[in-house]
Amino acid sequence: MDAQSIQAFFSTVAGQIDTQAVIENYLAVKDAYAVDKRKLPLPVWARRGLSDSGPQAWRTIQADVSHYQNENGYCIYLHIPFCKEKCVFCDCYSFRLANHSAAVIEKYLSALDLEMQAWNGLGVFQERRLSTVHLGGGTPTFLGMQYFPRLVKALRANFPPNAQTEWALESTSSELDEEMLALMDDLGFTRLHVGVQSLEDRARQSITRRETGANVLKKLEKAIGMGWVVSVDLICGLPHQTAQGWLDDLTRLAQIGVDGFSIYELQVTSRNRRFAQINGLLDADRTERYLYFQAAEQQLSQLGYHKSLFNHFARERDANLYFTFPERGEDCLALGTIADGILGDYHFRHPEYKQYLDTTTALFPGLQGGVRHTQFENLIRPLETALLSGKISQSGLIAVLGPASSAELLEHWKNAKMINEAPAPSSAGQFVLTANGSWFVGEMMDQVASVGRNFSL
Ligand code: SF4
């Protein structure tokens, strides 16, 4: 791609986007990094696998338990893998529940009950401050009126919340009717993260979303009117998406009062490969997604959103407590199939559905395995956490990489337009990631690790 192609890409939205700024960003970064092959940031267990088996992981956690009795808070992530339909583009770990759904749900909730008892038996979570309970999936609301209250009751009984604990859940707009919103409201939920993906009707049809964009907006507006903190997922790289439609989506969602936006690019994995193939996306040029991301960052910043994670833009009300737990030094207790969490410097992960059901008991939380951070990974963890949070500080870098390497790295990132000085009232030496930085946060983490390894040798 060159400057002319970028002009052409934004020709329909000229005047709404500062195309020259995007071109400058692109030219600043393209020789040092492959824009169409950016790496996604991965947790330690995904980078180098799980070193301990499930039973070993549980023994380790039990042996470490005194370390978890600290003053830091913790959050809970709980995975519900069910959806009414399996969307063709989706690479989440979820599956469609059709017949016999009641029996399947019963079985899964029973396994979750057992898992909660196992964690409860450690005796440490009763005293610690629970910052947030985040239900993800899948579609947690798919549990419906019959099962949702049971799950929340079990969570409250095993992990006592406090008045400040935020109850949040992910859902899809087709699940959001008045009855469901009222139920969740009654149960204490206040934050809703909705997988909107796109409001453009042609793009929505291509991902088999039946509701029109206009209808989705109405539902979100209703939830916001009821006092919910609402954030949305949008995906760039869908078939039939247009630059004009993308900007309109951001504006329309902001106008109805959406509090936060998570911007993703379409990821092709074994779970959605067929969809990608049918739509000619297997070899699609990811540079266009980079351009969508650049446009989103410009537009959202003009609309008054600030970056609270490398890919999340928020207004004041959207604290996004689950995704920001590492920044607060909290642990994450993950529950349910494929959920992964971290206690201190020990990562653990749950297995896929069948194994989870088969192995979970009241004495064993059905773990697949675990892995402890190395000393070096602990050393660079604050830098990785900062980058994922969309920022980096000079003093933080110097503490880990030394002054010379830090200065070199900062200079390189500035030249590649990946960081800017943080705005006032931040002090000198504080930087925020630009759209380039957010796009290449995986590469920035690799650079920190590689420089750090040399420095610590
Ligand atoms: S996009 Fe959401 S609703 Fe669709 S299959 Fe994935 S998790 Fe389920």
Tab-separated table of C-alpha atoms and ligand atoms in Angstrom:
chain	number	residue	atom	x	y	z
A	1	MET	CA	0.000	0.000	0.000
A	2	ASP	CA	1.155	3.557	-0.666
A	3	ALA	CA	-0.062	7.086	0.047
A	4	GLN	CA	-2.304	7.084	-3.023
A	5	SER	CA	-4.015	3.843	-2.021
A	6	ILE	CA	-4.695	5.280	1.424
A	7	GLN	CA	-6.190	8.403	-0.184
A	8	ALA	CA	-8.338	6.139	-2.352
A	9	PHE	CA	-9.433	4.031	0.635
A	10	PHE	CA	-10.675	7.141	2.446
A	11	SER	CA	-11.964	8.970	-0.663
A	12	THR	CA	-15.607	8.510	0.337
A	13	VAL	CA	-14.982	9.990	3.790
A	14	ALA	CA	-12.573	12.770	2.820
A	15	GLY	CA	-13.180	15.654	5.194
A	16	GLN	CA	-14.293	13.360	8.006
A	17	ILE	CA	-10.857	11.815	8.451
A	18	ASP	CA	-7.442	13.423	8.544
A	19	THR	CA	-6.104	11.227	5.753
A	20	GLN	CA	-2.755	12.984	5.728
A	21	ALA	CA	-2.210	12.006	9.381
A	22	VAL	CA	-2.975	8.365	8.564
A	23	ILE	CA	-0.537	8.472	5.639
A	24	GLU	CA	2.169	9.922	7.896
A	25	ASN	CA	1.521	7.240	10.497
A	26	TYR	CA	1.717	4.537	7.867
A	27	LEU	CA	4.914	5.874	6.294
A	28	ALA	CA	6.526	6.193	9.726
A	29	VAL	CA	5.918	2.574	10.574
A	30	LYS	CA	5.898	0.563	7.358
A	31	ASP	CA	9.651	-0.003	6.985
A	32	ALA	CA	10.193	-1.177	10.530
A	33	TYR	CA	7.043	-3.316	10.922
A	34	ALA	CA	4.834	-5.449	8.670
A	35	VAL	CA	1.520	-3.623	8.895
A	36	ASP	CA	-0.410	-6.565	7.446
A	37	LYS	CA	1.233	-9.136	9.716
A	38	ARG	CA	0.967	-7.568	13.135
A	39	LYS	CA	1.252	-9.929	16.086
A	40	LEU	CA	-1.427	-10.134	18.679
A	41	PRO	CA	-0.328	-9.904	22.307
A	42	LEU	CA	-0.496	-13.327	23.923
A	43	PRO	CA	-0.514	-14.396	27.562
A	44	VAL	CA	2.408	-16.468	28.875
A	45	TRP	CA	0.534	-19.781	28.665
A	46	ALA	CA	-0.233	-19.198	24.978
A	47	ARG	CA	3.368	-18.238	24.225
A	48	ARG	CA	5.087	-21.227	25.760
A	49	GLY	CA	2.390	-23.650	26.792
A	50	LEU	CA	1.349	-25.057	30.154
A	51	SER	CA	4.172	-26.735	32.022
A	52	ASP	CA	2.049	-28.346	34.751
A	53	SER	CA	-0.811	-30.803	34.359
A	54	GLY	CA	-4.215	-29.939	35.820
A	55	PRO	CA	-3.683	-31.841	39.110
A	56	GLN	CA	-0.155	-30.388	39.438
A	57	ALA	CA	-1.541	-26.910	38.847
A	58	TRP	CA	-4.116	-27.402	41.591
A	59	ARG	CA	-1.478	-28.682	44.035
A	60	THR	CA	0.669	-25.648	43.240
A	61	ILE	CA	-2.229	-23.276	43.825
A	62	GLN	CA	-3.050	-25.005	47.118
A	63	ALA	CA	0.580	-24.786	48.208
A	64	ASP	CA	0.774	-21.100	47.225
A	65	VAL	CA	-2.420	-20.230	48.993
A	66	SER	CA	-0.860	-18.036	51.683
A	67	HIS	CA	0.426	-15.697	48.935
A	68	TYR	CA	-3.131	-15.087	47.823
A	69	GLN	CA	-4.142	-13.736	51.222
A	70	ASN	CA	-3.019	-10.244	50.309
A	71	GLU	CA	-4.628	-6.844	50.365
A	72	ASN	CA	-5.023	-6.655	46.577
A	73	GLY	CA	-8.425	-7.232	45.138
A	74	TYR	CA	-9.323	-9.919	42.659
A	75	CYS	CA	-11.778	-10.295	39.840
A	76	ILE	CA	-13.804	-13.224	38.578
A	77	TYR	CA	-14.213	-14.228	34.953
A	78	LEU	CA	-16.787	-16.927	34.269
A	79	HIS	CA	-17.242	-18.477	30.831
A	80	ILE	CA	-20.613	-19.563	29.480
A	81	PRO	CA	-19.974	-21.363	26.176
A	82	PHE	CA	-23.562	-21.415	24.878
A	83	CYS	CA	-25.194	-19.369	22.138
A	84	LYS	CA	-28.551	-19.534	20.449
A	85	GLU	CA	-26.796	-19.665	17.050
A	86	LYS	CA	-23.147	-20.084	16.211
A	87	CYS	CA	-22.256	-16.969	14.208
A	88	VAL	CA	-20.217	-17.847	11.152
A	89	PHE	CA	-17.436	-15.338	11.774
A	90	CYS	CA	-17.005	-16.067	15.489
A	91	ASP	CA	-13.747	-17.496	16.826
A	92	CYS	CA	-14.880	-17.525	20.469
A	93	TYR	CA	-15.098	-20.826	22.280
A	94	SER	CA	-18.859	-21.298	22.136
A	95	PHE	CA	-21.390	-23.582	20.581
A	96	ARG	CA	-24.990	-23.568	19.518
A	97	LEU	CA	-27.456	-25.151	21.869
A	98	ALA	CA	-30.549	-26.440	20.197
A	99	ASN	CA	-32.406	-29.475	21.512
A	100	HIS	CA	-32.150	-30.649	25.095
A	101	SER	CA	-30.689	-27.348	26.077
A	102	ALA	CA	-32.149	-27.512	29.587
A	103	ALA	CA	-30.289	-30.754	30.337
A	104	VAL	CA	-27.058	-29.351	28.924
A	105	ILE	CA	-27.341	-26.134	30.907
A	106	GLU	CA	-28.140	-28.071	34.078
A	107	LYS	CA	-25.038	-30.167	33.615
A	108	TYR	CA	-22.774	-27.207	33.013
A	109	LEU	CA	-24.147	-25.259	35.970
A	110	SER	CA	-23.654	-28.311	38.179
A	111	ALA	CA	-19.994	-28.470	37.126
A	112	LEU	CA	-19.650	-24.743	37.834
A	113	ASP	CA	-21.230	-25.272	41.279
A	114	LEU	CA	-18.625	-27.918	42.026
A	115	GLU	CA	-15.810	-25.746	40.754
A	116	MET	CA	-16.915	-22.827	42.918
A	117	GLN	CA	-16.947	-25.131	45.949
A	118	ALA	CA	-13.400	-26.247	45.169
A	119	TRP	CA	-12.124	-22.646	45.047
A	120	ASN	CA	-14.181	-21.726	48.072
A	121	GLY	CA	-12.406	-24.512	49.956
A	122	LEU	CA	-9.124	-22.596	49.689
A	123	GLY	CA	-10.593	-20.184	52.222
A	124	VAL	CA	-8.916	-17.062	50.820
A	125	PHE	CA	-11.532	-15.475	48.631
A	126	GLN	CA	-13.985	-14.752	51.422
A	127	GLU	CA	-11.814	-11.950	52.811
A	128	ARG	CA	-10.440	-10.420	49.639
A	129	ARG	CA	-12.011	-7.475	47.868
A	130	LEU	CA	-13.889	-8.626	44.787
A	131	SER	CA	-13.590	-5.852	42.195
A	132	THR	CA	-15.725	-7.296	39.445
A	133	VAL	CA	-17.582	-10.376	38.311
A	134	HIS	CA	-17.511	-10.604	34.527
A	135	LEU	CA	-19.571	-13.195	32.691
A	136	GLY	CA	-18.320	-13.848	29.177
A	137	GLY	CA	-18.853	-16.365	26.485
A	138	GLY	CA	-20.664	-17.353	24.427
A	139	THR	CA	-23.788	-15.570	25.483
A	140	PRO	CA	-24.274	-15.640	29.264
A	141	THR	CA	-27.843	-14.331	28.968
A	142	PHE	CA	-28.670	-17.461	26.978
A	143	LEU	CA	-29.067	-19.173	30.368
A	144	GLY	CA	-32.370	-17.346	30.517
A	145	MET	CA	-34.681	-16.447	33.364
A	146	GLN	CA	-34.635	-19.947	34.796
A	147	TYR	CA	-30.897	-20.444	35.201
A	148	PHE	CA	-29.334	-17.011	35.364
A	149	PRO	CA	-30.448	-16.255	38.947
A	150	ARG	CA	-29.168	-19.662	40.111
A	151	LEU	CA	-25.711	-18.930	38.750
A	152	VAL	CA	-25.550	-15.491	40.354
A	153	LYS	CA	-26.740	-16.891	43.673
A	154	ALA	CA	-23.957	-19.484	43.633
A	155	LEU	CA	-21.362	-16.823	42.800
A	156	ARG	CA	-22.532	-14.609	45.644
A	157	ALA	CA	-22.538	-17.502	48.106
A	158	ASN	CA	-19.007	-18.625	47.275
A	159	PHE	CA	-17.326	-15.293	46.608
A	160	PRO	CA	-18.840	-12.568	48.777
A	161	PRO	CA	-19.109	-9.314	46.827
A	162	ASN	CA	-19.082	-5.855	48.376
A	163	ALA	CA	-21.094	-2.746	47.590
A	164	GLN	CA	-18.508	-1.624	45.005
A	165	THR	CA	-18.233	-4.942	43.141
A	166	GLU	CA	-19.127	-4.360	39.516
A	167	TRP	CA	-21.312	-7.035	37.919
A	168	ALA	CA	-20.754	-7.120	34.194
A	169	LEU	CA	-21.705	-9.393	31.368
A	170	GLU	CA	-21.287	-9.878	27.675
A	171	SER	CA	-24.256	-10.408	25.454
A	172	THR	CA	-25.529	-10.039	21.965
A	173	SER	CA	-28.244	-7.592	21.001
A	174	SER	CA	-30.683	-10.314	19.939
A	175	GLU	CA	-30.817	-11.494	23.564
A	176	LEU	CA	-31.571	-8.096	25.012
A	177	ASP	CA	-35.262	-7.800	25.613
A	178	GLU	CA	-36.886	-5.797	28.363
A	179	GLU	CA	-37.529	-8.808	30.533
A	180	MET	CA	-33.898	-9.911	30.379
A	181	LEU	CA	-32.598	-6.410	31.095
A	182	ALA	CA	-34.932	-6.122	34.083
A	183	LEU	CA	-33.802	-9.498	35.419
A	184	MET	CA	-30.108	-8.623	35.133
A	185	ASP	CA	-30.819	-5.294	36.718
A	186	ASP	CA	-32.539	-7.021	39.654
A	187	LEU	CA	-29.557	-9.322	40.036
A	188	GLY	CA	-27.226	-6.350	40.431
A	189	PHE	CA	-25.581	-6.165	36.994
A	190	THR	CA	-24.650	-2.672	35.874
A	191	ARG	CA	-22.332	-3.109	32.901
A	192	LEU	CA	-23.190	-4.648	29.583
A	193	HIS	CA	-20.709	-5.427	26.833
A	194	VAL	CA	-22.514	-6.101	23.576
A	195	GLY	CA	-21.061	-7.799	20.515
A	196	VAL	CA	-22.408	-5.396	17.901
A	197	GLN	CA	-19.592	-5.993	15.369
A	198	SER	CA	-21.161	-3.723	12.722
A	199	LEU	CA	-24.313	-1.700	12.188
A	200	GLU	CA	-23.993	-1.878	8.408
A	201	ASP	CA	-26.799	-4.146	7.268
A	202	ARG	CA	-24.908	-5.801	4.413
A	203	ALA	CA	-22.001	-6.578	6.698
A	204	ARG	CA	-24.433	-7.853	9.329
A	205	GLN	CA	-26.100	-10.141	6.812
A	206	SER	CA	-22.730	-11.547	5.828
A	207	ILE	CA	-22.190	-12.615	9.439
A	208	THR	CA	-25.728	-13.972	9.701
A	209	ARG	CA	-26.922	-11.327	12.115
A	210	ARG	CA	-30.672	-11.085	11.628
A	211	GLU	CA	-31.383	-7.802	13.383
A	212	THR	CA	-30.906	-4.588	11.453
A	213	GLY	CA	-28.373	-2.058	12.670
A	214	ALA	CA	-31.224	0.348	13.436
A	215	ASN	CA	-32.859	-2.211	15.698
A	216	VAL	CA	-29.590	-2.856	17.537
A	217	LEU	CA	-29.252	0.865	18.177
A	218	LYS	CA	-32.766	1.010	19.621
A	219	LYS	CA	-32.004	-1.803	22.047
A	220	LEU	CA	-28.748	-0.272	23.185
A	221	GLU	CA	-30.442	3.070	23.625
A	222	LYS	CA	-33.038	1.459	25.827
A	223	ALA	CA	-30.378	-0.187	28.021
A	224	ILE	CA	-28.476	3.102	28.330
A	225	GLY	CA	-31.752	4.831	29.215
A	226	MET	CA	-32.217	2.318	32.036
A	227	GLY	CA	-28.856	3.388	33.483
A	228	TRP	CA	-26.624	0.581	32.208
A	229	VAL	CA	-22.983	1.233	31.409
A	230	VAL	CA	-22.845	-0.070	27.850
A	231	SER	CA	-19.789	-0.850	25.797
A	232	VAL	CA	-19.609	-2.561	22.430
A	233	ASP	CA	-17.335	-4.733	20.310
A	234	LEU	CA	-16.805	-3.648	16.731
A	235	ILE	CA	-14.867	-5.717	14.217
A	236	CYS	CA	-13.011	-4.382	11.220
A	237	GLY	CA	-12.363	-6.623	8.239
A	238	LEU	CA	-15.898	-7.972	7.765
A	239	PRO	CA	-17.245	-8.512	4.248
A	240	HIS	CA	-19.114	-5.504	2.785
A	241	GLN	CA	-17.824	-3.089	5.405
A	242	THR	CA	-17.179	0.420	4.092
A	243	ALA	CA	-15.151	3.325	5.413
A	244	GLN	CA	-18.266	5.513	5.506
A	245	GLY	CA	-20.265	2.812	7.290
A	246	TRP	CA	-17.471	2.322	9.829
A	247	LEU	CA	-17.357	6.010	10.739
A	248	ASP	CA	-21.143	6.191	10.836
A	249	ASP	CA	-21.243	3.207	13.207
A	250	LEU	CA	-18.871	4.935	15.616
A	251	THR	CA	-20.803	8.195	15.464
A	252	ARG	CA	-24.247	6.680	15.833
A	253	LEU	CA	-23.171	4.554	18.784
A	254	ALA	CA	-21.510	7.526	20.450
A	255	GLN	CA	-24.609	9.649	19.860
A	256	ILE	CA	-26.879	7.262	21.718
A	257	GLY	CA	-24.444	7.351	24.653
A	258	VAL	CA	-22.402	4.147	24.358
A	259	ASP	CA	-19.713	4.344	27.048
A	260	GLY	CA	-16.942	2.264	25.525
A	261	PHE	CA	-15.708	0.672	22.306
A	262	SER	CA	-13.467	-2.377	21.907
A	263	ILE	CA	-12.061	-2.463	18.388
A	264	TYR	CA	-10.962	-5.819	16.992
A	265	GLU	CA	-9.814	-7.002	13.635
A	266	LEU	CA	-11.348	-10.171	12.275
A	267	GLN	CA	-9.161	-13.109	13.292
A	268	VAL	CA	-9.173	-16.189	11.113
A	269	THR	CA	-8.795	-19.379	13.136
A	270	SER	CA	-9.889	-22.972	12.697
A	271	ARG	CA	-13.252	-21.925	14.158
A	272	ASN	CA	-14.166	-19.495	11.365
A	273	ARG	CA	-11.890	-20.581	8.516
A	274	ARG	CA	-14.789	-21.674	6.320
A	275	PHE	CA	-16.477	-18.295	6.645
A	276	ALA	CA	-13.201	-16.589	5.774
A	277	GLN	CA	-12.688	-18.872	2.791
A	278	ILE	CA	-16.199	-18.365	1.407
A	279	ASN	CA	-15.788	-14.617	1.685
A	280	GLY	CA	-12.317	-14.533	0.159
A	281	LEU	CA	-10.763	-13.351	3.410
A	282	LEU	CA	-8.063	-15.967	3.803
A	283	ASP	CA	-5.531	-13.879	1.924
A	284	ALA	CA	-7.145	-10.509	2.575
A	285	ASP	CA	-4.733	-7.606	2.964
A	286	ARG	CA	-4.793	-6.742	6.656
A	287	THR	CA	-3.519	-3.257	5.882
A	288	GLU	CA	-7.140	-2.214	5.288
A	289	ARG	CA	-7.911	-3.233	8.869
A	290	TYR	CA	-5.016	-1.086	10.008
A	291	LEU	CA	-6.698	1.820	8.187
A	292	TYR	CA	-10.019	1.100	9.883
A	293	PHE	CA	-8.239	1.078	13.229
A	294	GLN	CA	-6.557	4.401	12.453
A	295	ALA	CA	-9.932	5.889	11.494
A	296	ALA	CA	-11.540	4.569	14.693
A	297	GLU	CA	-8.841	6.078	16.890
A	298	GLN	CA	-9.206	9.486	15.234
A	299	GLN	CA	-12.976	9.432	15.329
A	300	LEU	CA	-13.317	8.190	18.901
A	301	SER	CA	-10.832	10.661	20.218
A	302	GLN	CA	-12.808	13.481	18.528
A	303	LEU	CA	-15.958	12.091	20.109
A	304	GLY	CA	-14.421	12.347	23.588
A	305	TYR	CA	-13.269	8.782	24.267
A	306	HIS	CA	-9.842	8.030	25.734
A	307	LYS	CA	-7.826	4.878	25.332
A	308	SER	CA	-8.102	2.739	28.453
A	309	LEU	CA	-6.602	-0.371	26.868
A	310	PHE	CA	-4.638	-0.709	23.665
A	311	ASN	CA	-7.882	-1.509	21.813
A	312	HIS	CA	-10.548	-0.073	24.131
A	313	PHE	CA	-11.804	3.505	24.121
A	314	ALA	CA	-13.889	4.710	27.010
A	315	ARG	CA	-15.792	7.621	28.435
A	316	GLU	CA	-15.746	8.440	32.123
A	317	ARG	CA	-18.417	5.939	33.220
A	318	ASP	CA	-16.795	2.916	31.608
A	319	ALA	CA	-14.236	1.583	34.088
A	320	ASN	CA	-13.965	-1.747	32.224
A	321	LEU	CA	-12.823	-3.366	35.472
A	322	TYR	CA	-12.293	-6.895	34.195
A	323	PHE	CA	-9.961	-6.096	31.323
A	324	THR	CA	-7.967	-3.659	33.458
A	325	PHE	CA	-7.345	-5.946	36.468
A	326	PRO	CA	-3.571	-6.380	35.795
A	327	GLU	CA	-3.048	-2.630	36.020
A	328	ARG	CA	-4.506	-2.661	39.523
A	329	GLY	CA	-2.308	-5.607	40.528
A	330	GLU	CA	-5.295	-7.873	41.038
A	331	ASP	CA	-5.585	-11.612	40.561
A	332	CYS	CA	-8.101	-13.145	38.195
A	333	LEU	CA	-10.055	-16.157	39.320
A	334	ALA	CA	-11.318	-17.785	36.143
A	335	LEU	CA	-14.194	-20.261	36.196
A	336	GLY	CA	-15.613	-22.564	33.554
A	337	THR	CA	-14.471	-24.258	30.391
A	338	ILE	CA	-11.399	-22.742	28.637
A	339	ALA	CA	-11.328	-19.839	31.119
A	340	ASP	CA	-7.818	-18.796	32.080
A	341	GLY	CA	-6.792	-16.823	35.122
A	342	ILE	CA	-3.796	-15.791	37.163
A	343	LEU	CA	-3.065	-15.966	40.880
A	344	GLY	CA	0.107	-14.114	41.799
A	345	ASP	CA	2.523	-15.178	39.085
A	346	TYR	CA	0.825	-18.484	38.350
A	347	HIS	CA	-1.364	-18.838	35.256
A	348	PHE	CA	-3.963	-21.572	35.110
A	349	ARG	CA	-6.344	-22.641	32.407
A	350	HIS	CA	-9.412	-24.831	32.102
A	351	PRO	CA	-9.882	-27.495	29.442
A	352	GLU	CA	-12.475	-27.734	26.711
A	353	TYR	CA	-16.047	-28.574	27.519
A	354	LYS	CA	-16.135	-32.359	27.802
A	355	GLN	CA	-12.977	-32.631	29.848
A	356	TYR	CA	-14.190	-29.808	32.059
A	357	LEU	CA	-17.438	-31.662	32.799
A	358	ASP	CA	-15.633	-34.968	33.296
A	359	THR	CA	-12.961	-33.757	35.691
A	360	THR	CA	-14.516	-31.043	37.853
A	361	THR	CA	-15.359	-32.005	41.433
A	362	ALA	CA	-15.891	-30.156	44.683
A	363	LEU	CA	-12.213	-30.840	45.439
A	364	PHE	CA	-10.732	-30.109	42.015
A	365	PRO	CA	-11.726	-27.141	39.816
A	366	GLY	CA	-11.288	-29.071	36.557
A	367	LEU	CA	-8.039	-27.417	35.524
A	368	GLN	CA	-6.230	-28.297	32.322
A	369	GLY	CA	-2.893	-27.072	33.589
A	370	GLY	CA	-0.785	-24.173	34.773
A	371	VAL	CA	2.478	-22.362	34.275
A	372	ARG	CA	4.488	-20.059	36.523
A	373	HIS	CA	6.124	-16.910	35.250
A	374	THR	CA	9.875	-17.099	35.119
A	375	GLN	CA	11.877	-14.541	37.049
A	376	PHE	CA	12.462	-12.690	33.804
A	377	GLU	CA	8.767	-12.717	32.895
A	378	ASN	CA	8.005	-11.260	36.325
A	379	LEU	CA	10.612	-8.581	35.708
A	380	ILE	CA	9.072	-7.379	32.448
A	381	ARG	CA	5.463	-7.941	33.501
A	382	PRO	CA	4.897	-4.312	34.602
A	383	LEU	CA	6.038	-3.126	31.175
A	384	GLU	CA	3.782	-5.579	29.360
A	385	THR	CA	0.864	-4.573	31.575
A	386	ALA	CA	1.514	-0.894	30.854
A	387	LEU	CA	1.674	-1.466	27.094
A	388	LEU	CA	-1.541	-3.465	27.107
A	389	SER	CA	-3.101	-0.599	29.031
A	390	GLY	CA	-2.109	1.732	26.184
A	391	LYS	CA	0.760	3.518	27.906
A	392	ILE	CA	4.402	3.320	28.916
A	393	SER	CA	6.628	5.392	31.195
A	394	GLN	CA	10.268	6.249	30.824
A	395	SER	CA	10.963	5.476	34.470
A	396	GLY	CA	9.286	2.076	34.152
A	397	LEU	CA	11.440	1.239	31.153
A	398	ILE	CA	14.642	2.419	32.849
A	399	ALA	CA	13.901	0.300	35.917
A	400	VAL	CA	13.886	-2.833	33.760
A	401	LEU	CA	15.985	-2.059	30.704
A	402	GLY	CA	18.463	0.522	31.976
A	403	PRO	CA	18.790	4.130	30.731
A	404	ALA	CA	20.623	3.590	27.434
A	405	SER	CA	18.367	0.870	26.010
A	406	SER	CA	15.263	2.679	27.247
A	407	ALA	CA	16.278	5.898	25.521
A	408	GLU	CA	16.970	3.989	22.311
A	409	LEU	CA	13.641	2.175	22.422
A	410	LEU	CA	11.677	5.348	23.175
A	411	GLU	CA	13.413	7.130	20.314
A	412	HIS	CA	12.584	4.288	17.960
A	413	TRP	CA	8.926	4.265	19.017
A	414	LYS	CA	8.657	8.033	18.676
A	415	ASN	CA	10.133	7.920	15.169
A	416	ALA	CA	7.685	5.204	14.211
A	417	LYS	CA	4.854	7.370	15.649
A	418	MET	CA	3.928	4.630	18.086
A	419	ILE	CA	3.922	6.766	21.222
A	420	ASN	CA	3.087	10.349	22.126
A	421	GLU	CA	3.783	12.312	25.297
A	422	ALA	CA	0.820	11.764	27.607
A	423	PRO	CA	-1.374	14.873	27.837
A	424	ALA	CA	-1.461	17.052	30.974
A	425	PRO	CA	-1.726	16.543	33.892
A	426	SER	CA	0.643	13.623	33.272
A	427	SER	CA	4.234	14.393	34.115
A	428	ALA	CA	7.151	14.327	31.668
A	429	GLY	CA	8.295	10.869	30.652
A	430	GLN	CA	4.774	9.427	30.473
A	431	PHE	CA	3.689	8.220	27.045
A	432	VAL	CA	0.497	6.918	25.503
A	433	LEU	CA	0.269	4.516	22.602
A	434	THR	CA	-0.900	6.015	19.333
A	435	ALA	CA	-2.960	4.072	16.800
A	436	ASN	CA	0.348	2.727	15.440
A	437	GLY	CA	1.377	1.676	18.939
A	438	SER	CA	-1.928	-0.046	19.574
A	439	TRP	CA	-1.695	-1.892	16.270
A	440	PHE	CA	1.809	-3.095	17.078
A	441	VAL	CA	1.462	-3.637	20.805
A	442	GLY	CA	2.430	-7.320	20.322
A	443	GLU	CA	5.651	-6.262	18.604
A	444	MET	CA	6.352	-3.669	21.315
A	445	MET	CA	6.035	-6.379	23.952
A	446	ASP	CA	8.452	-8.557	21.997
A	447	GLN	CA	10.918	-5.686	21.786
A	448	VAL	CA	10.749	-5.068	25.515
A	449	ALA	CA	11.378	-8.767	26.123
A	450	SER	CA	14.262	-8.958	23.713
A	451	VAL	CA	15.988	-5.788	24.981
A	452	GLY	CA	15.315	-6.865	28.551
A	453	ARG	CA	16.836	-10.286	27.983
A	454	ASN	CA	20.043	-8.729	26.681
A	455	PHE	CA	20.140	-6.221	29.528
A	456	SER	CA	19.598	-8.791	32.250
A	457	LEU	CA	22.222	-11.209	30.887
B	1	SF4	S1	-20.469	-13.845	18.072
B	1	SF4	FE1	-21.342	-13.940	20.126
B	1	SF4	S2	-23.396	-14.753	19.781
B	1	SF4	FE2	-22.248	-15.218	17.935
B	1	SF4	S3	-21.414	-17.276	18.278
B	1	SF4	FE3	-19.863	-15.827	18.937
B	1	SF4	S4	-20.199	-15.579	21.131
B	1	SF4	FE4	-22.066	-16.490	20.238
